[in-house]
mmCIF file of C-alpha atoms in Angstrom:
data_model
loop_
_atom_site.group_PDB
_atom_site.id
_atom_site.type_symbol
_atom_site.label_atom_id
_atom_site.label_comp_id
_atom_site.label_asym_id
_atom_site.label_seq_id
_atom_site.Cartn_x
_atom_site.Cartn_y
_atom_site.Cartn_z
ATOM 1 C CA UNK A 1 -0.911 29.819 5.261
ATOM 2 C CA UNK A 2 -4.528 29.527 5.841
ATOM 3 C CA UNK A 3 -4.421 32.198 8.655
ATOM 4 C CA UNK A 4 -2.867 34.811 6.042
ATOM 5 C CA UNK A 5 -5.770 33.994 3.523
ATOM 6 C CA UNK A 6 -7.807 34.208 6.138
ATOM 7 C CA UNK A 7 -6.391 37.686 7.331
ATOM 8 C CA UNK A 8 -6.369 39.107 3.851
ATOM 9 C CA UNK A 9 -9.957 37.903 3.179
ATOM 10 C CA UNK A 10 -11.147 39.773 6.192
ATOM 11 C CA UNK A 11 -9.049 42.804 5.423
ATOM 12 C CA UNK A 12 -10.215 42.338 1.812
ATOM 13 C CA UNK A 13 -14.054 42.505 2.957
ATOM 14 C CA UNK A 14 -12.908 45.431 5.767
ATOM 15 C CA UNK A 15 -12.080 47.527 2.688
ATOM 16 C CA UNK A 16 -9.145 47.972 4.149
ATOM 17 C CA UNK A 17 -6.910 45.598 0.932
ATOM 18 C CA UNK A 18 -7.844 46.782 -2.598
ATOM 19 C CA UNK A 19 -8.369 43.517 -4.842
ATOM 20 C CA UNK A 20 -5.352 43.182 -6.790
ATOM 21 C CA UNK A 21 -3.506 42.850 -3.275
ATOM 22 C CA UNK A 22 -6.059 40.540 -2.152
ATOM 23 C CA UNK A 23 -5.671 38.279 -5.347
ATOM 24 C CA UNK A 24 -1.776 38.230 -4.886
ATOM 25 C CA UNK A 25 -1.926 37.268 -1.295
ATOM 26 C CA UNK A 26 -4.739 34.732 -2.242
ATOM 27 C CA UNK A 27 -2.596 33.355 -4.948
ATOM 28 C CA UNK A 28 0.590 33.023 -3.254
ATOM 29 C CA UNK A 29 -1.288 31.557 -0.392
ATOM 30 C CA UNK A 30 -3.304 29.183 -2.770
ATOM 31 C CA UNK A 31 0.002 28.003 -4.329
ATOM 32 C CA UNK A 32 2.162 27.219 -0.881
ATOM 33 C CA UNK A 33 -0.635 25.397 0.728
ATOM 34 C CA UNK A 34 -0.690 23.113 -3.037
ATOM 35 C CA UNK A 35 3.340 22.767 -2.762
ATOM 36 C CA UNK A 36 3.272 21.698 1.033
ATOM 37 C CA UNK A 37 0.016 19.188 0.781
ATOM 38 C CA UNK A 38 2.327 17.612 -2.443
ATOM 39 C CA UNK A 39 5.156 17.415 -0.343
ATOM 40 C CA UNK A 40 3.438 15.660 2.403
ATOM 41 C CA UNK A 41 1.444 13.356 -0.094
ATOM 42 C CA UNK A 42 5.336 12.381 -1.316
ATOM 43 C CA UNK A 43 6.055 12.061 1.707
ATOM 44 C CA UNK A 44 3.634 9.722 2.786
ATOM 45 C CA UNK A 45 4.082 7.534 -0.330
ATOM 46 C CA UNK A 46 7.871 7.133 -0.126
ATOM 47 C CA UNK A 47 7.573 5.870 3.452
ATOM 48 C CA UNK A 48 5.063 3.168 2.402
ATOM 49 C CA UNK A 49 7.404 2.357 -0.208
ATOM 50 C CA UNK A 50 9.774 1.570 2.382
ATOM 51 C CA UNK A 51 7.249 -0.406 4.172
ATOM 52 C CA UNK A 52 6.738 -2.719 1.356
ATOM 53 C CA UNK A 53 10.726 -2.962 0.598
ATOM 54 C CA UNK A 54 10.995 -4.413 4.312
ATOM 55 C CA UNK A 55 7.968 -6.640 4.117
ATOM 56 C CA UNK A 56 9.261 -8.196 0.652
ATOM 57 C CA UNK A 57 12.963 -8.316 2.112
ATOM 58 C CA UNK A 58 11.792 -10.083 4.876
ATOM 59 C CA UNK A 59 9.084 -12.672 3.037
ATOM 60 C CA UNK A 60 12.123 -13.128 0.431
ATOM 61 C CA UNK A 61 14.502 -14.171 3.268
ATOM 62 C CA UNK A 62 11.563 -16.655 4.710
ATOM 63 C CA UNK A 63 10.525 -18.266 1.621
ATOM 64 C CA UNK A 64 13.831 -20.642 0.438
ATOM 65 C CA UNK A 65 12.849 -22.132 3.919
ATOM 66 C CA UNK A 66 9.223 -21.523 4.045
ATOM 67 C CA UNK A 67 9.100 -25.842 4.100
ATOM 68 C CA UNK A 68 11.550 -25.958 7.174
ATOM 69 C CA UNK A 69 9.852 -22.848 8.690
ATOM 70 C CA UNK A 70 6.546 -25.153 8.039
ATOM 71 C CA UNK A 71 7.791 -28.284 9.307
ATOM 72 C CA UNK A 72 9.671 -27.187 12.867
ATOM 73 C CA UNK A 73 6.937 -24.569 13.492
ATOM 74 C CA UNK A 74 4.114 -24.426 15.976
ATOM 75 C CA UNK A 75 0.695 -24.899 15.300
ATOM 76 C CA UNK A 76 0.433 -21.120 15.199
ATOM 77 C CA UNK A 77 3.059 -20.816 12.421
ATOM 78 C CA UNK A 78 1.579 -23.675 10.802
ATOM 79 C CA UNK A 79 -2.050 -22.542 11.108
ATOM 80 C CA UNK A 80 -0.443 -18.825 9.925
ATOM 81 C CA UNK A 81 1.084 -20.071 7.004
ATOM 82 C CA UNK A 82 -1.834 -22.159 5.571
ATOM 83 C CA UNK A 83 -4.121 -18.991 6.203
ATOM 84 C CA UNK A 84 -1.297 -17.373 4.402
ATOM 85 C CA UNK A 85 -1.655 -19.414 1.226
ATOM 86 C CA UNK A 86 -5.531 -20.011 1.195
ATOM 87 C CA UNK A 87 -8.172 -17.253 0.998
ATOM 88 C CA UNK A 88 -10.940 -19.471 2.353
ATOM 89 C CA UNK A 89 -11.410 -22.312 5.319
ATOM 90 C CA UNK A 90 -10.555 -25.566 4.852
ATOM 91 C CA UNK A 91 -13.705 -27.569 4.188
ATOM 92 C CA UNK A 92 -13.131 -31.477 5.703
ATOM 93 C CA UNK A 93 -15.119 -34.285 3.936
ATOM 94 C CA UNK A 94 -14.697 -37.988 6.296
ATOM 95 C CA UNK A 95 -10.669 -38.495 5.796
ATOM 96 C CA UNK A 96 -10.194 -35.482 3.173
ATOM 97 C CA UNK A 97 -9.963 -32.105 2.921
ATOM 98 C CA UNK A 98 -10.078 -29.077 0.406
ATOM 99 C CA UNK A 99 -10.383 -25.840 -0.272
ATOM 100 C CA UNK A 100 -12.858 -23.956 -2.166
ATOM 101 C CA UNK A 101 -9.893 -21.554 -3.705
ATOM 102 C CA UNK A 102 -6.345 -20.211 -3.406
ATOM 103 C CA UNK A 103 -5.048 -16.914 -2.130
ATOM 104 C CA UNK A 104 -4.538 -14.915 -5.435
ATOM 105 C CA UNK A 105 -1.100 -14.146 -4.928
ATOM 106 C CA UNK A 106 -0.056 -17.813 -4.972
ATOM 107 C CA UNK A 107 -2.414 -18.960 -7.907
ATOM 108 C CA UNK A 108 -0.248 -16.432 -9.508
ATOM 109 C CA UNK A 109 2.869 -17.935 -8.594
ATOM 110 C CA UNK A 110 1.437 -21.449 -9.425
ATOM 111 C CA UNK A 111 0.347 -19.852 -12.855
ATOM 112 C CA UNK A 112 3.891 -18.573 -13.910
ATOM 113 C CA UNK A 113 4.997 -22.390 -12.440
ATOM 114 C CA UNK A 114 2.814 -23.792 -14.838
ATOM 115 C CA UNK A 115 3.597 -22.055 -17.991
ATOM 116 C CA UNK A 116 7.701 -22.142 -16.760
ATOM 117 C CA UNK A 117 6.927 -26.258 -16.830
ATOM 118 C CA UNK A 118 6.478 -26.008 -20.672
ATOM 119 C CA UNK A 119 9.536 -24.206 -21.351
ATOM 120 C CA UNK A 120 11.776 -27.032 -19.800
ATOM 121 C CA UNK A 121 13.627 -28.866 -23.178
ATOM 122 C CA UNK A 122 14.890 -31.753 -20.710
ATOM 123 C CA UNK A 123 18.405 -31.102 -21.791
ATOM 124 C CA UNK A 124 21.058 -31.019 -19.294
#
């Protein structure tokens, strides 16, 4: 597409393609290239939509036994899944530990907990 604008540009500037022709190639031209880059931006957007539908499949399969995954796992899959949940390094004080805050994804999830905890009527 850009090598016919081009073409017809250079023609256009030759003298050898009145204006009116010019402006129809130009606009055709103008309006396939827009169609084609919005096809590939599409494109581009439904296949990281798919990347996030696998990623959540696959954390939503792990997390009914992220405490088993915790407690049989390495020190690599334990040292992944604290780094996981907290966004900064643990700080150790003598025989404690803590950390300055949480990943925001699970203060989230601790928020909704929270706020879920007040709803409960005790009734069985």
């Amino acid at each position: 597409m850009n090598n016919r604008l081009d073409s017809a540009r250079e023609k256009y500037l030759q003298d050898r393609l009145d204006f009116d022709d010019y402006q129809i190639i130009k606009n055709e031209s103008k309006q396939k290239i827009d169609n084609l880059e919005m096809a590939l931006q599409n494109q581009k957007l439904s296949s990281k939509n798919t990347d996030i539908k696998v990623k959540l499949e696959q954390v939503l399969d792990i997390l009914p036994n992220f405490s088993q995954l915790y407690i049989k796992g390495d020190n690599y899959t334990k040292s992944s899944i604290l780094c996981s949940i907290l966004a900064e390094k643990l700080e150790f004080q003598e025989t404690a530990f803590r950390t300055p805050k949480l990943n925001s994804a699970l203060a989230q999830i601790l928020l909704i907990s929270n706020q879920l905890q007040s709803n409960k009527k005790g009734k069985s």
